[in-house]
CSV table of C-alpha atoms in Angstrom, one decimal:
chain,number,residue,atom,x,y,z
P,1,MET,CA,44.9,34.4,-30.1
P,2,ILE,CA,43.9,33.3,-26.6
P,3,ASP,CA,47.0,32.9,-24.5
P,4,VAL,CA,46.8,30.0,-22.0
P,5,LEU,CA,48.8,29.1,-18.9
P,6,VAL,CA,48.9,25.3,-18.3
P,7,VAL,CA,49.4,24.4,-14.6
P,8,ASP,CA,50.0,20.9,-13.5
P,9,ASP,CA,52.6,19.5,-11.0
P,10,ASP,CA,53.3,16.6,-13.4
P,11,PHE,CA,55.6,17.7,-16.1
P,12,ARG,CA,54.5,15.0,-18.5
P,13,VAL,CA,50.8,15.8,-18.0
P,14,ALA,CA,51.4,19.5,-18.4
P,15,GLU,CA,53.2,18.7,-21.7
P,16,ILE,CA,50.3,16.6,-22.9
P,17,ASN,CA,47.7,19.2,-22.0
P,18,ALA,CA,49.8,21.9,-23.7
P,19,LYS,CA,49.9,19.9,-26.9
P,20,TYR,CA,46.1,19.5,-26.8
P,21,VAL,CA,45.7,23.3,-26.3
P,22,GLY,CA,47.9,23.8,-29.4
P,23,LYS,CA,45.6,21.7,-31.5
P,24,VAL,CA,42.6,24.0,-30.9
P,25,PRO,CA,42.4,26.9,-33.4
P,26,GLY,CA,42.7,30.3,-31.7
P,27,PHE,CA,44.6,29.1,-28.7
P,28,ARG,CA,48.3,29.0,-27.9
P,29,VAL,CA,50.2,28.1,-24.8
P,30,ALA,CA,51.9,31.1,-23.4
P,31,ALA,CA,53.6,29.4,-20.4
P,32,ARG,CA,53.6,26.3,-18.2
P,33,ALA,CA,53.8,26.2,-14.4
P,34,HIS,CA,54.2,23.3,-12.0
P,35,SER,CA,53.4,25.0,-8.7
P,36,ALA,CA,51.0,27.6,-7.4
P,37,ALA,CA,53.9,30.0,-6.9
P,38,GLN,CA,55.0,29.7,-10.5
P,39,ALA,CA,51.5,30.1,-11.8
P,40,LEU,CA,50.9,33.2,-9.7
P,41,THR,CA,54.1,34.8,-11.0
P,42,ALA,CA,53.0,34.1,-14.6
P,43,VAL,CA,49.6,35.6,-14.1
P,44,GLN,CA,51.1,38.7,-12.3
P,45,ARG,CA,53.4,39.2,-15.2
P,46,GLY,CA,50.4,39.6,-17.5
P,47,GLY,CA,49.6,38.4,-20.9
P,48,ILE,CA,47.6,35.4,-19.8
P,49,ASP,CA,44.0,35.1,-20.8
P,50,LEU,CA,43.1,31.7,-19.4
P,51,VAL,CA,44.5,29.3,-16.8
P,52,LEU,CA,44.1,25.6,-17.1
P,53,LEU,CA,44.5,24.7,-13.5
P,54,ASP,CA,45.2,21.5,-11.6
P,55,HIS,CA,43.9,21.4,-8.0
P,56,TYR,CA,46.6,19.2,-6.4
P,57,LEU,CA,49.8,21.3,-6.5
P,58,PRO,CA,52.9,20.9,-4.3
P,59,ASP,CA,52.8,24.2,-2.5
P,60,ARG,CA,49.1,25.2,-2.5
P,61,THR,CA,45.9,23.9,-3.9
P,62,GLY,CA,44.5,25.2,-7.1
P,63,LEU,CA,41.6,26.8,-5.4
P,64,ASP,CA,43.9,28.5,-2.9
P,65,LEU,CA,45.7,30.0,-5.9
P,66,VAL,CA,42.4,31.2,-7.4
P,67,HIS,CA,41.4,32.8,-4.1
P,68,GLY,CA,44.8,34.5,-3.9
P,69,MET,CA,44.4,35.8,-7.5
P,70,ARG,CA,41.0,37.2,-6.8
P,71,HIS,CA,42.3,38.8,-3.6
P,72,GLN,CA,45.0,40.6,-5.6
P,73,GLY,CA,42.4,41.8,-8.1
P,74,LEU,CA,43.6,39.4,-10.8
P,75,GLY,CA,40.5,38.4,-12.9
P,76,THR,CA,42.2,36.0,-15.3
P,77,ASP,CA,39.8,33.3,-16.4
P,78,VAL,CA,40.2,29.8,-15.0
P,79,ILE,CA,39.2,26.3,-16.1
P,80,MET,CA,39.9,23.6,-13.5
P,81,ILE,CA,41.4,20.4,-14.9
P,82,THR,CA,41.9,18.0,-12.0
P,83,ALA,CA,41.3,14.6,-10.5
P,84,ALA,CA,39.4,16.2,-7.6
P,85,GLY,CA,35.9,15.2,-8.2
P,86,ASP,CA,34.3,15.7,-4.8
P,87,VAL,CA,31.3,18.0,-4.7
P,88,THR,CA,32.8,20.4,-2.1
P,89,THR,CA,35.8,21.2,-4.4
P,90,VAL,CA,33.5,21.6,-7.4
P,91,GLN,CA,31.2,24.0,-5.4
P,92,GLN,CA,34.2,26.1,-4.2
P,93,ALA,CA,35.5,26.3,-7.8
P,94,MET,CA,32.1,27.6,-8.9
P,95,ARG,CA,32.1,30.2,-6.1
P,96,LEU,CA,35.5,31.4,-7.0
P,97,GLY,CA,34.5,31.9,-10.6
P,98,ALA,CA,35.9,28.9,-12.5
P,99,LEU,CA,34.3,28.8,-15.9
P,100,HIS,CA,34.5,25.1,-16.4
P,101,TYR,CA,35.5,22.0,-14.4
P,102,LEU,CA,37.0,19.1,-16.2
P,103,VAL,CA,37.7,15.9,-14.2
P,104,LYS,CA,40.7,13.7,-15.1
P,105,PRO,CA,41.0,11.5,-17.0
P,106,PHE,CA,39.4,13.3,-19.9
P,107,THR,CA,39.5,13.2,-23.7
P,108,PHE,CA,40.9,15.8,-26.1
P,109,ALA,CA,37.3,16.2,-27.4
P,110,ALA,CA,36.2,17.2,-23.9
P,111,LEU,CA,38.9,19.8,-23.5
P,112,ARG,CA,38.3,21.1,-27.0
P,113,THR,CA,34.6,21.6,-26.3
P,114,ARG,CA,35.4,23.6,-23.1
P,115,LEU,CA,37.9,25.8,-24.9
P,116,GLU,CA,35.6,26.4,-27.9
P,117,SER,CA,32.8,27.4,-25.5
P,118,TYR,CA,35.2,29.8,-23.7
P,119,ALA,CA,36.2,31.3,-27.1
P,120,ALA,CA,32.5,31.8,-27.8
P,121,LEU,CA,32.0,33.5,-24.5
P,122,ARG,CA,34.8,36.0,-25.3
P,123,ARG,CA,33.3,36.7,-28.7
P,124,THR,CA,29.9,37.2,-27.1
P,125,VAL,CA,31.2,39.5,-24.4
P,126,ASP,CA,33.1,41.6,-27.0
P,127,ARG,CA,29.9,42.1,-29.1
P,128,VAL,CA,27.7,42.9,-26.1
P,129,GLY,CA,30.4,45.1,-24.5
P,130,GLY,CA,30.3,47.6,-27.2
P,131,ARG,CA,26.7,48.5,-26.2
P,132,GLY,CA,27.8,49.7,-22.7
P,133,VAL,CA,24.7,48.2,-21.0
P,134,ALA,CA,23.5,44.6,-21.4
P,135,GLY,CA,19.8,43.8,-21.3
P,136,GLN,CA,18.4,40.5,-20.4
P,137,GLU,CA,18.8,39.1,-23.9
P,138,GLN,CA,22.4,40.0,-24.0
P,139,VAL,CA,23.0,38.6,-20.5
P,140,ASP,CA,21.3,35.3,-21.6
P,141,ARG,CA,23.7,35.2,-24.6
P,142,ILE,CA,26.7,35.6,-22.3
P,143,PHE,CA,25.7,32.8,-19.9
P,144,GLY,CA,24.5,30.6,-22.8
P,145,ALA,CA,27.9,30.8,-24.5
P,146,LEU,CA,29.4,28.6,-21.7
P,147,ARG,CA,27.0,25.7,-22.2
P,148,THR,CA,28.7,22.7,-23.7
P,149,LEU,CA,27.4,19.4,-25.1
P,150,PRO,CA,28.8,16.1,-23.8
P,151,ALA,CA,32.0,15.3,-25.6
P,152,PRO,CA,32.0,12.0,-27.5
P,153,SER,CA,34.5,9.3,-26.6
P,154,SER,CA,37.7,9.5,-28.6
P,155,PRO,CA,37.7,7.2,-31.7
P,156,GLY,CA,39.5,3.9,-31.0
P,157,LEU,CA,39.3,4.2,-27.2
P,158,PRO,CA,36.9,2.2,-25.0
P,159,SER,CA,34.4,4.0,-22.8
P,160,GLY,CA,36.2,5.4,-19.8
P,161,HIS,CA,39.6,5.7,-21.4
P,162,SER,CA,41.2,9.1,-22.2
P,163,GLU,CA,43.8,10.3,-24.6
P,164,PRO,CA,46.0,12.0,-22.1
P,165,THR,CA,46.2,8.9,-19.9
P,166,THR,CA,46.9,6.7,-22.9
P,167,ASP,CA,49.6,9.1,-24.2
P,168,LEU,CA,51.1,9.2,-20.7
P,169,ILE,CA,51.4,5.4,-20.5
P,170,CYS,CA,52.8,5.1,-24.0
P,171,SER,CA,55.4,7.8,-23.3
P,172,VAL,CA,56.5,6.0,-20.1
P,173,LEU,CA,56.9,2.6,-21.9
P,174,HIS,CA,58.6,4.2,-25.0
P,175,ARG,CA,61.2,5.9,-22.8
P,176,ALA,CA,61.7,2.8,-20.5
P,177,GLY,CA,63.6,0.8,-23.1
P,178,ARG,CA,62.6,-2.4,-21.4
P,179,PRO,CA,59.4,-4.3,-20.5
P,180,LEU,CA,57.6,-2.9,-17.4
P,181,SER,CA,55.0,-4.4,-15.1
P,182,ALA,CA,51.7,-2.8,-14.4
P,183,HIS,CA,53.0,-1.9,-10.9
P,184,GLU,CA,56.0,-0.1,-12.4
P,185,VAL,CA,53.9,1.7,-14.9
P,186,ALA,CA,51.5,2.8,-12.1
P,187,ALA,CA,54.5,4.1,-10.1
P,188,ARG,CA,55.9,6.1,-13.0
P,189,THR,CA,52.7,7.6,-14.1
P,190,GLY,CA,51.0,8.2,-10.7
P,191,LEU,CA,48.0,6.1,-11.7
P,192,SER,CA,46.5,3.4,-9.6
P,193,ARG,CA,47.6,-0.2,-10.5
P,194,SER,CA,44.1,-1.2,-11.6
P,195,THR,CA,43.9,1.8,-14.0
P,196,ALA,CA,47.3,1.1,-15.4
P,197,GLN,CA,46.4,-2.6,-15.9
P,198,ARG,CA,43.2,-1.6,-17.7
P,199,TYR,CA,45.0,0.7,-20.2
P,200,LEU,CA,47.9,-1.7,-20.7
P,201,ARG,CA,45.4,-4.5,-21.5
P,202,HIS,CA,43.7,-2.3,-24.1
P,203,LEU,CA,47.0,-1.2,-25.7
P,204,GLU,CA,48.3,-4.8,-25.8
P,205,GLN,CA,45.0,-5.9,-27.5
P,206,ALA,CA,45.4,-3.0,-30.0
P,207,GLY,CA,48.9,-4.2,-30.9
P,208,ARG,CA,50.7,-1.2,-29.5
P,209,LEU,CA,52.4,-3.2,-26.7
P,210,ARG,CA,53.9,-6.6,-26.5
P,211,LEU,CA,53.1,-8.8,-23.6
P,212,SER,CA,55.7,-11.1,-22.0
P,213,LEU,CA,55.6,-13.2,-18.8
P,214,LYS,CA,58.2,-13.3,-16.1
P,215,TYR,CA,58.1,-16.2,-13.7
P,216,GLY,CA,59.2,-15.6,-10.1
P,217,ASP,CA,59.6,-17.8,-7.0
P,218,THR,CA,55.8,-18.0,-6.4
P,219,GLY,CA,55.2,-19.6,-9.7
P,220,ARG,CA,52.7,-17.0,-10.7
P,221,PRO,CA,53.9,-15.2,-13.8
P,222,GLU,CA,54.2,-11.4,-13.8
P,223,HIS,CA,52.8,-9.6,-16.9
P,224,ARG,CA,55.3,-7.2,-18.4
P,225,TYR,CA,54.6,-4.8,-21.3
P,226,ALA,CA,57.0,-3.4,-23.9
P,227,TRP,CA,56.6,-0.7,-26.5
P,228,VAL,CA,56.2,-2.0,-30.0
P,229,THR,CA,58.1,0.1,-32.5
P,230,PRO,CA,55.9,0.9,-35.5
């Protein structure tokens, strides 16, 4: 089994990512962390093969954490899972040795593809490692193991929608116990209001949410969404 450390400052997102990891054969979640300090302690303790790492953490950035790990001689593998999509951050992640970089929001299929390619890399290294010295053919196999094909969109979700974000919104509405506006959903999930509205509209059209209108002093109704119990 490949033991994974899931790092995300949002407890709900970390839980969703951990559930996704548990669905991929050969992987299990060894620990969760919600700050760079917690993550570093877990890696130092040992027993972690792979870190799924968010960049935006409350005490340090994810890349600062990776830099600190490498400075301490900790070679634990890292896959970045973050909303940071700027080229500078991506380049720094590559230079620090991140094996993959997955931009939020993403689908389960996209994460599964990265994890499966990582497992293939480990198998390839194990086979080649027994020979002591790798020739060009063996080196090409190692690097080729990390290549991934574009993951298809999740069935039932429109293009641009992801399972983790959908699950997050559904979880918030399910726990709320009352109708919420797009503004309230955005505040509770950390998403932008436009993104929350887009997901809410799709979930309402799919019959998973019930739409109601609340009229205020302005006369313009506010759309409010409630969880529909199956």
